XYZ file of C-alpha atoms in Angstrom:
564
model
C -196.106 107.996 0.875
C -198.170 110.282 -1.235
C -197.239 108.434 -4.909
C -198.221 105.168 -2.861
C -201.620 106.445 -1.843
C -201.487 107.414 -5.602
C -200.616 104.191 -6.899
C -203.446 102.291 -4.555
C -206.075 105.231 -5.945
C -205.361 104.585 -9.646
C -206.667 101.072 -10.263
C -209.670 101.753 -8.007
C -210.464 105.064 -10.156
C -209.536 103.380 -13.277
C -212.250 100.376 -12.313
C -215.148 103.122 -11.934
C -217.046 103.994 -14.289
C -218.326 107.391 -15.110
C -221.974 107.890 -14.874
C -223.393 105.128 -13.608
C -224.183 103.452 -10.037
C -224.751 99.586 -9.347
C -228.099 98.315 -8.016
C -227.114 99.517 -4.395
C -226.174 103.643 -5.390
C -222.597 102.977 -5.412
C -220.327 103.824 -8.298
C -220.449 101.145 -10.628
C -216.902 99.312 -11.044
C -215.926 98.067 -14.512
C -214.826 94.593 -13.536
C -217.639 93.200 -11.968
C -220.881 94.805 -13.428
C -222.290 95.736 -16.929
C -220.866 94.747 -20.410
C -221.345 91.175 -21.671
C -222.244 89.741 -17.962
C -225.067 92.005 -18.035
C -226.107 92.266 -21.218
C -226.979 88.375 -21.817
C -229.546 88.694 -19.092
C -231.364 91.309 -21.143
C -230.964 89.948 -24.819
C -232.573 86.670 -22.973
C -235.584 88.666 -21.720
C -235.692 90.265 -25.155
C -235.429 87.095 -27.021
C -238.271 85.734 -24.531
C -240.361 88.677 -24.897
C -240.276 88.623 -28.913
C -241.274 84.748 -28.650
C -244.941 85.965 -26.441
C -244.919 88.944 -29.111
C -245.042 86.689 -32.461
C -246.495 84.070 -30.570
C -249.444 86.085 -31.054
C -248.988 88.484 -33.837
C -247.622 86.112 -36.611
C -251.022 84.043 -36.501
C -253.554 87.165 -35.489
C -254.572 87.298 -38.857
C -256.055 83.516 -38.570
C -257.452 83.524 -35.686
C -259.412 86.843 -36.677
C -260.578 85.347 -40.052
C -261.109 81.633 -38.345
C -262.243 81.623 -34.341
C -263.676 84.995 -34.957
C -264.895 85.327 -38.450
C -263.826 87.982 -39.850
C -263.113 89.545 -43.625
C -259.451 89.340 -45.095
C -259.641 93.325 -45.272
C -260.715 93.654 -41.869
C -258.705 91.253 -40.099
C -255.697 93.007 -41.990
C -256.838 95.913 -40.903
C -257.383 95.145 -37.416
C -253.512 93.137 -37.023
C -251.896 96.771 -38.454
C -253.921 98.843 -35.850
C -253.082 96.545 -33.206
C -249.416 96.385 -34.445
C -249.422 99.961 -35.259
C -250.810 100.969 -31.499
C -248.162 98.206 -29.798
C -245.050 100.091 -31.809
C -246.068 103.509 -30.734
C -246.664 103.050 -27.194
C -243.278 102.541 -26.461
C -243.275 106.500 -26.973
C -245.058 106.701 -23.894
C -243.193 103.785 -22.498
C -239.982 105.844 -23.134
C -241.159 108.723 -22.012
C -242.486 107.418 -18.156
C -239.318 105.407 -17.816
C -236.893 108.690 -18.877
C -238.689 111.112 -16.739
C -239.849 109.064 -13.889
C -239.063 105.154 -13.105
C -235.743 104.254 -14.838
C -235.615 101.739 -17.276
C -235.026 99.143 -14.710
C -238.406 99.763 -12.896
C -240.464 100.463 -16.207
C -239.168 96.691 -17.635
C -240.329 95.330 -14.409
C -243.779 96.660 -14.377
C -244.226 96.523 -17.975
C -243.208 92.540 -17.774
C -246.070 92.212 -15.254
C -248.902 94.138 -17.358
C -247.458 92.008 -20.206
C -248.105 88.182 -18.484
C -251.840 90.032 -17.226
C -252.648 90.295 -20.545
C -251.034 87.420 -22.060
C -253.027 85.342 -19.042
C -256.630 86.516 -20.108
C -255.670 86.253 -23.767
C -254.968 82.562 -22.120
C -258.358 82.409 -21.066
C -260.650 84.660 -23.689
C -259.312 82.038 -26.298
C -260.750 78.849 -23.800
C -263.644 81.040 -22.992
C -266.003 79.174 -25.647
C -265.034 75.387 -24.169
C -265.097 76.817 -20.772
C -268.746 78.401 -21.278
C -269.969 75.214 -23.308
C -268.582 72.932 -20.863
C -270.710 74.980 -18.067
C -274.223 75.175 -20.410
C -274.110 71.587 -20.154
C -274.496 71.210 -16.499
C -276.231 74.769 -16.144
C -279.090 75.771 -18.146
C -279.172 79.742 -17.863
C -275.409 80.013 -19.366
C -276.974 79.484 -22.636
C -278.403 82.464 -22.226
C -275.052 84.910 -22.491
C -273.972 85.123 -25.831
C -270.322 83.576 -25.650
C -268.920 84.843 -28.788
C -269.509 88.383 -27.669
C -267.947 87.994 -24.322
C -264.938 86.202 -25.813
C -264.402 89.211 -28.744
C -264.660 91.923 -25.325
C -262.103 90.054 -23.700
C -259.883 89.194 -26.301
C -259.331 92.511 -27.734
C -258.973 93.690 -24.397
C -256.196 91.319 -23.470
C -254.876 92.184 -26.582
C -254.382 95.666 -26.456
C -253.415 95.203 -22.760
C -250.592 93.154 -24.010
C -249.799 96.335 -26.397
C -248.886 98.656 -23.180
C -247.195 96.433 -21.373
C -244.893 95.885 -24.832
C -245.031 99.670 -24.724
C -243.197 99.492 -21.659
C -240.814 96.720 -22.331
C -239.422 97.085 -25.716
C -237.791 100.330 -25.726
C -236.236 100.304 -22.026
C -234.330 96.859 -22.618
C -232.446 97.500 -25.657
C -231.275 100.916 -24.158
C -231.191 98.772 -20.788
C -228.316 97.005 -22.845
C -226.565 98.857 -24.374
C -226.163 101.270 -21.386
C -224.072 98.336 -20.262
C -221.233 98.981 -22.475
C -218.915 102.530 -21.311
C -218.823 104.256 -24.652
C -215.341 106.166 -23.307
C -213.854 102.803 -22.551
C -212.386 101.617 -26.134
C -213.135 97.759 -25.730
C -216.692 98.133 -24.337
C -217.150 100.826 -27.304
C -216.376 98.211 -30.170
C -218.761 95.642 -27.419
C -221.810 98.535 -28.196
C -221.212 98.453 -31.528
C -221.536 94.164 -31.946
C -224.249 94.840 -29.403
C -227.005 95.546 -31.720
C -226.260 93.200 -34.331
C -225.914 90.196 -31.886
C -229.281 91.993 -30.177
C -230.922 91.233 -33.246
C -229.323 87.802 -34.337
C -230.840 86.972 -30.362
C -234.712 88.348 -30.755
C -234.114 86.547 -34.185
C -233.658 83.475 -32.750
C -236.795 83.532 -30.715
C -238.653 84.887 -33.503
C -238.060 81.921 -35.175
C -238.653 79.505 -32.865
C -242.029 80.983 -32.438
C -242.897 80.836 -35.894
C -242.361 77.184 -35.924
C -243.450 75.930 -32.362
C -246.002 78.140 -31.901
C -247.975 78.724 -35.272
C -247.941 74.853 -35.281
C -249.744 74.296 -32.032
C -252.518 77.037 -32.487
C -253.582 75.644 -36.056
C -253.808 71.752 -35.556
C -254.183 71.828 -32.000
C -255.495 74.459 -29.943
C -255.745 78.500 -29.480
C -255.419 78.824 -25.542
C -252.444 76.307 -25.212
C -250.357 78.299 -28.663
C -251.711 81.220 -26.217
C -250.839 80.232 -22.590
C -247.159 78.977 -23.875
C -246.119 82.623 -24.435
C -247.587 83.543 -21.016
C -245.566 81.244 -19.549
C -242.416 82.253 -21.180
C -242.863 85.886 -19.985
C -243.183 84.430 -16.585
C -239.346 83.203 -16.756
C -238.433 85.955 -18.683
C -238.920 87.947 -15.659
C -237.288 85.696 -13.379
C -233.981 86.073 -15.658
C -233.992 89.442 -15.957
C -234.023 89.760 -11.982
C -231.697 87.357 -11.615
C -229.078 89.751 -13.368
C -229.833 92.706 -11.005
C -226.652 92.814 -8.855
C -224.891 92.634 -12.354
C -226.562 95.994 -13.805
C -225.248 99.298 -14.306
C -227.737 102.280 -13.874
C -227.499 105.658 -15.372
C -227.233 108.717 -13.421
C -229.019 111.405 -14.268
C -227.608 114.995 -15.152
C -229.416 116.559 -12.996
C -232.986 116.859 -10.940
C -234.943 118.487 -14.169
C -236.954 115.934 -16.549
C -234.753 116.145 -20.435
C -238.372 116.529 -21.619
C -238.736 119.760 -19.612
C -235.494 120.827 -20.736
C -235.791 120.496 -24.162
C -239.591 121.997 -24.012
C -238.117 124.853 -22.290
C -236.040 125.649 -25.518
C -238.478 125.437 -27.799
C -240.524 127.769 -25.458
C -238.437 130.584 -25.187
C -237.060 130.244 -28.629
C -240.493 130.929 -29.742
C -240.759 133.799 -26.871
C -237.546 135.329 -28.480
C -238.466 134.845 -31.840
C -238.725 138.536 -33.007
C -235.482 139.412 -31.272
C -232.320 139.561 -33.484
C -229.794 138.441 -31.801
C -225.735 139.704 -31.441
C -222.904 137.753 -30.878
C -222.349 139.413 -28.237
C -226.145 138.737 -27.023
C -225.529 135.015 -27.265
C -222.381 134.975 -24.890
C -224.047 137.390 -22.009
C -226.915 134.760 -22.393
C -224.795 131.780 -22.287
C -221.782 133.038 -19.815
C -219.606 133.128 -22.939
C -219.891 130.050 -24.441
C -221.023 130.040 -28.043
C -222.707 127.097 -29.501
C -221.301 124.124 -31.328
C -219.096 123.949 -34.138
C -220.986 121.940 -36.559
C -224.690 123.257 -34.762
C -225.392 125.697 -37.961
C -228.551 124.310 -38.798
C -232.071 125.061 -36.773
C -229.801 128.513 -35.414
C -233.885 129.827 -35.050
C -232.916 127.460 -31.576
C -229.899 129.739 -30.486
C -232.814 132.140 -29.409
C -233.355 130.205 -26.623
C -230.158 131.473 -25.020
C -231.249 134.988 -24.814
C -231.739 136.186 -21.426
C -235.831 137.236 -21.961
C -238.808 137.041 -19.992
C -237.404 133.816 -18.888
C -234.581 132.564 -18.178
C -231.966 131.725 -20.827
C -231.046 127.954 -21.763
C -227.856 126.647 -21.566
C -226.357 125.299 -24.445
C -225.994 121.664 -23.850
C -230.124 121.918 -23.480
C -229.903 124.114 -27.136
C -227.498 121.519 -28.746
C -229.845 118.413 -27.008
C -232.881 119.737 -28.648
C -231.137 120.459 -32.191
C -230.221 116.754 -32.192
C -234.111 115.392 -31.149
C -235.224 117.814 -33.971
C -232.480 116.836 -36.501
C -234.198 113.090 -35.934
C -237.475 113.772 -37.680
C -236.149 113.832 -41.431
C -235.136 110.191 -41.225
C -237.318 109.076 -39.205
C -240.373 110.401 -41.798
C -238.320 108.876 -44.802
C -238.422 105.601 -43.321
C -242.449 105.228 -42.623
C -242.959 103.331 -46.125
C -240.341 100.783 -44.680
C -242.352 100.308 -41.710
C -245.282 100.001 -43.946
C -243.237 97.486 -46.034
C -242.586 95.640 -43.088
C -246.383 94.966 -41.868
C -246.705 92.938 -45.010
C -245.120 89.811 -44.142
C -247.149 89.128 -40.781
C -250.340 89.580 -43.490
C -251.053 88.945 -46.989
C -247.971 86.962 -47.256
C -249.620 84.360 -45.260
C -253.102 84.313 -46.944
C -250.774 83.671 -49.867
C -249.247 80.952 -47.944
C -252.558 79.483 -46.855
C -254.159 78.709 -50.687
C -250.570 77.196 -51.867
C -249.283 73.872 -51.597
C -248.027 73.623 -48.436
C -247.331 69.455 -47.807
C -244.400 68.323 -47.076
C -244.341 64.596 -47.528
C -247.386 62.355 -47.069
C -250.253 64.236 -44.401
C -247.913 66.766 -43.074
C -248.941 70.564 -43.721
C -246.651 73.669 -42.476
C -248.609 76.657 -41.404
C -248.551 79.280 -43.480
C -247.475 81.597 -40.609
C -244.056 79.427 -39.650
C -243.121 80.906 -43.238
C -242.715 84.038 -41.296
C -239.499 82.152 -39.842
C -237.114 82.477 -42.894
C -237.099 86.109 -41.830
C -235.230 86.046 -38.718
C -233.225 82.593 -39.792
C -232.090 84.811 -42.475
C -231.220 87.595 -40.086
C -229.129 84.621 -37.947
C -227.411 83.178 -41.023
C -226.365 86.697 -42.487
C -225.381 88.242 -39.172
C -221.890 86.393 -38.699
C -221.114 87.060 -42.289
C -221.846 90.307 -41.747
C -219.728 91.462 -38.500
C -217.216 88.715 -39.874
C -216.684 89.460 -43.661
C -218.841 92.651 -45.019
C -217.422 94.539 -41.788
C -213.947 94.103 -42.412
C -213.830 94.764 -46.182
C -215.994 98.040 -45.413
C -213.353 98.880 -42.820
C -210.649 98.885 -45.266
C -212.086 100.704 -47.395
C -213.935 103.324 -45.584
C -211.372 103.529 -42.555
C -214.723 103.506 -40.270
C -214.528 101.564 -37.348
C -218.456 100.465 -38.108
C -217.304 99.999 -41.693
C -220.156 101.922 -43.495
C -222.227 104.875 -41.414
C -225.651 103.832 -39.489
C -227.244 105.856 -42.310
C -225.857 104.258 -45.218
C -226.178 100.810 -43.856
C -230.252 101.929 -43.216
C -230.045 103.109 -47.211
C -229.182 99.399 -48.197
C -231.790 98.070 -46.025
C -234.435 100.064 -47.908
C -233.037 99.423 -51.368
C -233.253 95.676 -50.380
C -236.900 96.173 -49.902
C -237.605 97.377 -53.302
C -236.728 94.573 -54.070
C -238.525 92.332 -52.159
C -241.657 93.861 -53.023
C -240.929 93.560 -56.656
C -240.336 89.698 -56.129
C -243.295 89.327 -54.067
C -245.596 91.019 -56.697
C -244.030 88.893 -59.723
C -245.015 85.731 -57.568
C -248.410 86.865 -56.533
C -248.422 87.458 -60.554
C -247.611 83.710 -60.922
C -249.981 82.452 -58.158
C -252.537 84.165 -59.925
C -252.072 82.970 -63.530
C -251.610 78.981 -61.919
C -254.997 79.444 -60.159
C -256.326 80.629 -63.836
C -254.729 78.112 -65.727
C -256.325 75.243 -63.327
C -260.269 76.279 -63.174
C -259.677 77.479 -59.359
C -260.738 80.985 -60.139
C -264.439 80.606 -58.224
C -262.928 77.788 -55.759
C -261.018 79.532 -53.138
C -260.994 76.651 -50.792
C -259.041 74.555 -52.990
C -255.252 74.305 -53.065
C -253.628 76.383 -55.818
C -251.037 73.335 -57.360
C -247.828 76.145 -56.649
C -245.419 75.101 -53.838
C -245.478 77.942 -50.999
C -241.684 77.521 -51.532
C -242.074 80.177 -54.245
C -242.651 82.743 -51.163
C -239.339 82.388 -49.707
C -236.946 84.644 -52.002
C -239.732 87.537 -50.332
C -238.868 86.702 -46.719
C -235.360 86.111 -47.471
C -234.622 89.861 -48.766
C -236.879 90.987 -45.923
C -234.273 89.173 -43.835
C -231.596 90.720 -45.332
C -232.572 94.179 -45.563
C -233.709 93.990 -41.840
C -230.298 93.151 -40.896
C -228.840 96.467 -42.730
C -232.350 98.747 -42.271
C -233.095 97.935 -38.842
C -230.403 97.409 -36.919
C -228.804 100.599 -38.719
C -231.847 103.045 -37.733
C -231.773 101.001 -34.189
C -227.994 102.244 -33.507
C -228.581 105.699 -34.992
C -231.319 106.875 -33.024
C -230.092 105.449 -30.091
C -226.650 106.943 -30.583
C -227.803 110.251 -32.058
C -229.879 111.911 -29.467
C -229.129 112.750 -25.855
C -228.427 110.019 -23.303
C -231.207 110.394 -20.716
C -233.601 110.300 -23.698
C -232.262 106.900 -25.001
C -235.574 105.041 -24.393
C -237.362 107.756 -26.432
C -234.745 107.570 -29.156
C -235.330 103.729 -29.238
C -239.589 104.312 -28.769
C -238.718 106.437 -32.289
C -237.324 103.697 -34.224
C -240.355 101.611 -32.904
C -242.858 104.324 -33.807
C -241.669 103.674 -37.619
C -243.085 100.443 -37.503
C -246.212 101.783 -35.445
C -247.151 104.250 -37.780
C -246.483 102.148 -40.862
C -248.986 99.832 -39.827
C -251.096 102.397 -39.157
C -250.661 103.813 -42.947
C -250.583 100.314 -44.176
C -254.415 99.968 -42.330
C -255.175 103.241 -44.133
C -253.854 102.912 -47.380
C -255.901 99.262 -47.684
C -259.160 100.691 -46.184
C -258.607 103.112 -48.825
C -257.920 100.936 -52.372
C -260.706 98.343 -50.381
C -263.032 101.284 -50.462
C -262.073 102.349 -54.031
C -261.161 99.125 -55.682
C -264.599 97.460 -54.560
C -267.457 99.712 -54.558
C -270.132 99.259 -57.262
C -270.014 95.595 -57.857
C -266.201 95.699 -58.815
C -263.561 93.257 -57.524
C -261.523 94.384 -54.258
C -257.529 94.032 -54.408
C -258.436 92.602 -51.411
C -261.309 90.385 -52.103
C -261.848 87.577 -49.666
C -261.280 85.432 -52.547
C -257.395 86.012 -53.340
C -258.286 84.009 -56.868
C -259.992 87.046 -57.593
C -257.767 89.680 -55.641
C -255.231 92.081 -56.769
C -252.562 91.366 -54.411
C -249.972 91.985 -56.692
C -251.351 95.386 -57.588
C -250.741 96.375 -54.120
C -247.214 94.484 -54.066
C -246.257 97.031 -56.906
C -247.522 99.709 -55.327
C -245.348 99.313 -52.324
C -242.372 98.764 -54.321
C -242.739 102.432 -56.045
C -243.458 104.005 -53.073
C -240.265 102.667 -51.078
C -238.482 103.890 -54.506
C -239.921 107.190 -53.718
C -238.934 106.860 -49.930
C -235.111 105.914 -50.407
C -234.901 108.628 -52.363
C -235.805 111.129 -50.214
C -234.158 109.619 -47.629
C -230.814 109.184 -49.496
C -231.246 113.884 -49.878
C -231.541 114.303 -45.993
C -229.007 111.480 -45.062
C -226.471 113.086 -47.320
C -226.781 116.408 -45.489
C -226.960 114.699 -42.157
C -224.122 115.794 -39.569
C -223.386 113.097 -36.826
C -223.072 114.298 -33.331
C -219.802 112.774 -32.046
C -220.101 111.451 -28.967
C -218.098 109.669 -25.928
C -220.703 107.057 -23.949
C-alpha cells in the first residue's frame, strides 16, 4: 500500500516545480504552465512594445528638426537624453518590481503609464490642427501661443512614455525567461534559445516599425504615425493578460527585500572593516559554513559575517552581493558600445536624408526605415546562428552554449569596430561626392550617392547586436541572484542609457570645441560642411580601447554556476 501511495506521489511531485506558484498561489505544475505556452504571450507584448518604442524613437530626430525646429546638434542631443533617461529607468523599474509588486504587477501598470503617454503624444502632435481648427471659429484662441503648448506637452508625453518603458522592459524579459525551470534539462536548453528567439521577436517588430511607421509620419501625418503605436500597446496588454492562467510566478526566499540584504553586507562589512578576521571567526559568525570555493575575490566582503555590532550575514547574502559587485567591470567596459549603438537612430539618418533615396519613378524611402536592416539582419542571422555557428562552437568548445556569454559579447564589440570604420569611410565618400558636384553651400539638394551605400553600417550593427547584446542580455540575467533578475536585466539596459547619455556629452562637447570662433562644427547643420566622419573615427578608436579592456576583466571573470 505504501509503494502505491508512492507511485501515485511521484508523477504529481515530479510535475511541480520548485519555486514558483501559478496565478492562484498554488505550486506551479510543469505540464500545464510556463515554458513555451507562456513565453509567446510575453515575446508578443515585447515585440508590441518595441513597435510603440521605435515608432517614436527611430523618427524623433525629424520631428525635432522639422515640426519643432530645432538644430541637428540639439535634436541629437535631445533623442540621446531622452533615450539615455528611457534605458536607465528600468533601474528603478527593476528595483519597485523586485522589492515590491512582482514583475507581473509592475508590466501591468507600466503598460498603462505607457498607452497615457503614448495617447497625449497622440494628441500634442494634432495639437496645432486642433488649435487652428478652433481659432477659426473662436477668436481669443489666437491668443495662446500653440507651438509652446504643443513643445510642454510633447516632451511631457514623451518622457512619460520613458517611465512607463522603465517599468516594462526589464520585468518581461525576466518575466520570460522565469518561465523556463533551469533544474529541468529540456526547459534549461528552452532558456538558453530563449534569448536569441527573444531578440529575433522584438526584431521583427522593430522592423516593421521602421517601415510602416517612419512612412506614415513623413508623407502623411505625425498624430496618426503617433496614435498607431498607442493603439498597439492597447492590444499588447490585452495579450499579455490573456496568458495569465498560463504564468509561473517566483517565490520569494524569504520576507526581507534582496536590496536590504545585500545593503546589509556592505554595511557591516564596512562596520567590521578594521577587524582581522580568523578562520575560526568566520565559522562562529556563519554557524560553520565557510564561504564559496571559487568566492576569493572582494574577501574585504567576508567581514560581513563577523558577529559585530550587528548581526552577522549569512553567506548566501555575502556570495549574492560578491556576484552584483563582480557585474560592474563589464558592465563599465561596455558603455562605448552603448554609445556606439545611439548612432544609428541619429546621424545615420541625417546621412540618409541628403542621399539619393528614390526608388523608381516618385517613390522616396525615409531615411529612418533604413534603421530596419538592423533588426532584419538580426532575423536573417539568428537561425544561422542557433542552427550552424552553435553547433560547430559546440564541438569544439564542448559548451552546451557553444562559446561563453562573455566571449560571444567580445565578438559583438569587435563587430562594431568595424562598423564604425565603414560608416566613417562612407561619410568620407558622401563628403568628397557632395565636393565633386558644387553641393558644398546647397544642403537642400540631393547628394547624387545612393543611400544604399549606408547599409554595410546597419548590417554589422545587426550582426554584432546578435553576438553583443543578446550575450550581455543572458549574462547579467544569469549571473546575479534570482530575485534581482529585473535589476540584472535594468543593468544591461542602463548600458544603453548611459551611452546615450555620454554620446549627448561627448557631441555637446566637440560641438562646443569644434565650432566656437567662426570655425565649422563636426556637427554643422549643414552635413556638406560637417565632420561626421571625424566623429565616426573617433568612435571606432574608442570601442578599440573598450574591447580591450573588456577582453582583461572577462578573462579573469569566474562564472557563478547555477541551477534555475
Amino acid at each position: 500500500m505504501a509503494n502505491m501511495l508512492q507511485s501515485l506521489e511521484s508523477p504529481l511531485l515530479e510535475d511541480t516545480v520548485d519555486g514558483a506558484i501559478d496565478h492562484q498561489g498554488y505550486p506551479s505544475k510543469r505540464s500545464s504552465s510556463g515554458g513555451w505556452r507562456s513565453a509567446v504571450f510575453i515575446i508578443g507584448v515585447e515585440v508590441a512594445e518595441r513597435f510603440a518604442y521605435c515608432g517614436i524613437g527611430s523618427n524623433l530626430i525629424n520631428y525635432l528638426t522639422g515640426p519643432l525646429g530645432q538644430s541637428t546638434a540639439m535634436a541629437a542631443a535631445n533623442v540621446n537624453t531622452w533615450g539615455g533617461t528611457a534605458t536607465l529607468l528600468p533601474l528603478l523599474g527593476a528595483f519597485v518590481a523586485d522589492s515590491y509588486l512582482g514583475r507581473y504587477r509592475t508590466i501591468v501598470l507600466a503598460s498603462l503609464l505607457y498607452i497615457l503617454g503614448l495617447s497625449l503624444l497622440t494628441l500634442s502632435a494634432m495639437l496645432p490642427s486642433l488649435i487652428a481648427f478652433q481659432s477659426q471659429n473662436v477668436g481669443y484662441f489666437t491668443s495662446y501661443s500653440p507651438l509652446q503648448i504643443q513643445i510642454i506637452l510633447f516632451f511631457f508625453s514623451l518622457y512619460l512614455v520613458a517611465v512607463g518603458q522603465g517599468g516594462h522592459k526589464p520585468c518581461t524579459q525576466a518575466f520570460g525567461a522565469d518561465q523556463f525551470d533551469g533544474q529541468n534539462l529540456e526547459e534549461c536548453k528552452a532558456k538558453s534559445s530563449f534569448f536569441n528567439w527573444w531578440l529575433f521577436g522584438v526584431s521583427t517588430g522593430i522592423s516593421i516599425t521602421y517601415v510602416i511607421v517612419s512612412y506614415i509620419e513623413d508623407n502623411f501625418n505625425w498624430g496618426l504615425g503617433f496614435g498607431i503605436p498607442c493603439i498597439v500597446m492597447v492590444a499588447a496588454l490585452l495579450v499579455f493578460l490573456l496568458g495569465t492562467r498560463t504564468y509561473r510566478f517566483t517565490i520569494k526566499r524569504n520576507g526581507k527585500s534582496p536590496f536590504v540584504r545585500i545593503g546589509k553586507v556592505f554595511v557591516e562589512a564596512a562596520r567590521n572593516w578594521r577587524t582581522t578576521p580568523t578562520l575560526k571567526a568566520i565559522q562562529k559568525g556563519t554557524q560553520g559554513h565557510l564561504p564559496h570555493h571559487g568566492s576569493h575575490k572582494f574577501k574585504f566582503l567576508n567581514k560581513a559575517c563577523l558577529k559585530g555590532d550587528g548581526k552577522a550575514c549569512s553567506i548566501t547574502d555575502v556570495e549574492e552581493a560578491k556576484a552584483v559587485l563582480s557585474l560592474f567591470p563589464i558592465w563599465a567596459t561596455s558603455l562605448v558600445y552603448g554609445i556606439v549603438n545611439s548612432q544609428s537612430s541619429t546621424f545615420f539618418t541625417k546621412q540618409g536624408i541628403t542621399m539619393d533615396r528614390s526608388i523608381g519613378s516618385g517613390f522616396r524611402i525615409p531615411a529612418a526605415s533604413l534603421q530596419s536592416f538592423i533588426p532584419i539582419t538580426i532575423i536573417l542571422f539568428i537561425p544561422i546562428y542557433e542552427s550552424i555557428f552553435v553547433p560547430i562552437a559546440r564541438a569544439l568548445t564542448g559548451k552546451p552554449s557553444g562559446i561563453t556569454m562573455l566571449q560571444r559579447s567580445g565578438i559583438g564589440f569587435l563587430l562594431c569596430v568595424f562598423s564604425m570604420v565603414t560608416a566613417a569611410i562612407v561619410e568620407m565618400k558622401r563628403l568628397k561626392t557632395a565636393n565633386e558636384y558644387g553641393l558644398v553651400d546647397m544642403p537642400n539638394v540631393t547628394v547624387p550617392m545612393k543611400v544604399w551605400w549606408l547599409i554595410p553600417q546597419y548590417i554589422l550593427f545587426g550582426i554584432a547586436d546578435v553576438f553583443a547584446m543578446v550575450g550581455l542580455q543572458e549574462f547579467f540575467y544569469d549571473q546575479i541572484p534570482n530575485e534581482l533578475r529585473s535589476v540584472g536585466l535594468s543593468l544591461y539596459l542602463s548600458i544603453y542609457g548611459v551611452g546615450s547619455f555620454l554620446s549627448g556629452f561627448l557631441i555637446s562637447i566637440i560641438e562646443e570645441t569644434t565650432g566656437g570662433d567662426g570655425k565649422t562644427s563636426w556637427f554643422n547643420n549643414n552635413l556638406n560642411r560637417a565632420h561626421i566622419d571625424y566623429f565616426y573615427w573617433l568612435l571606432a578608436g574608442l570601442s578599440a580601447v573598450e574591447l580591450a579592456a573588456f577582453l582583461y576583466f572577462a578573462k579573469s571573470y569566474v562564472y557563478n554556476v547555477r541551477t534555475s
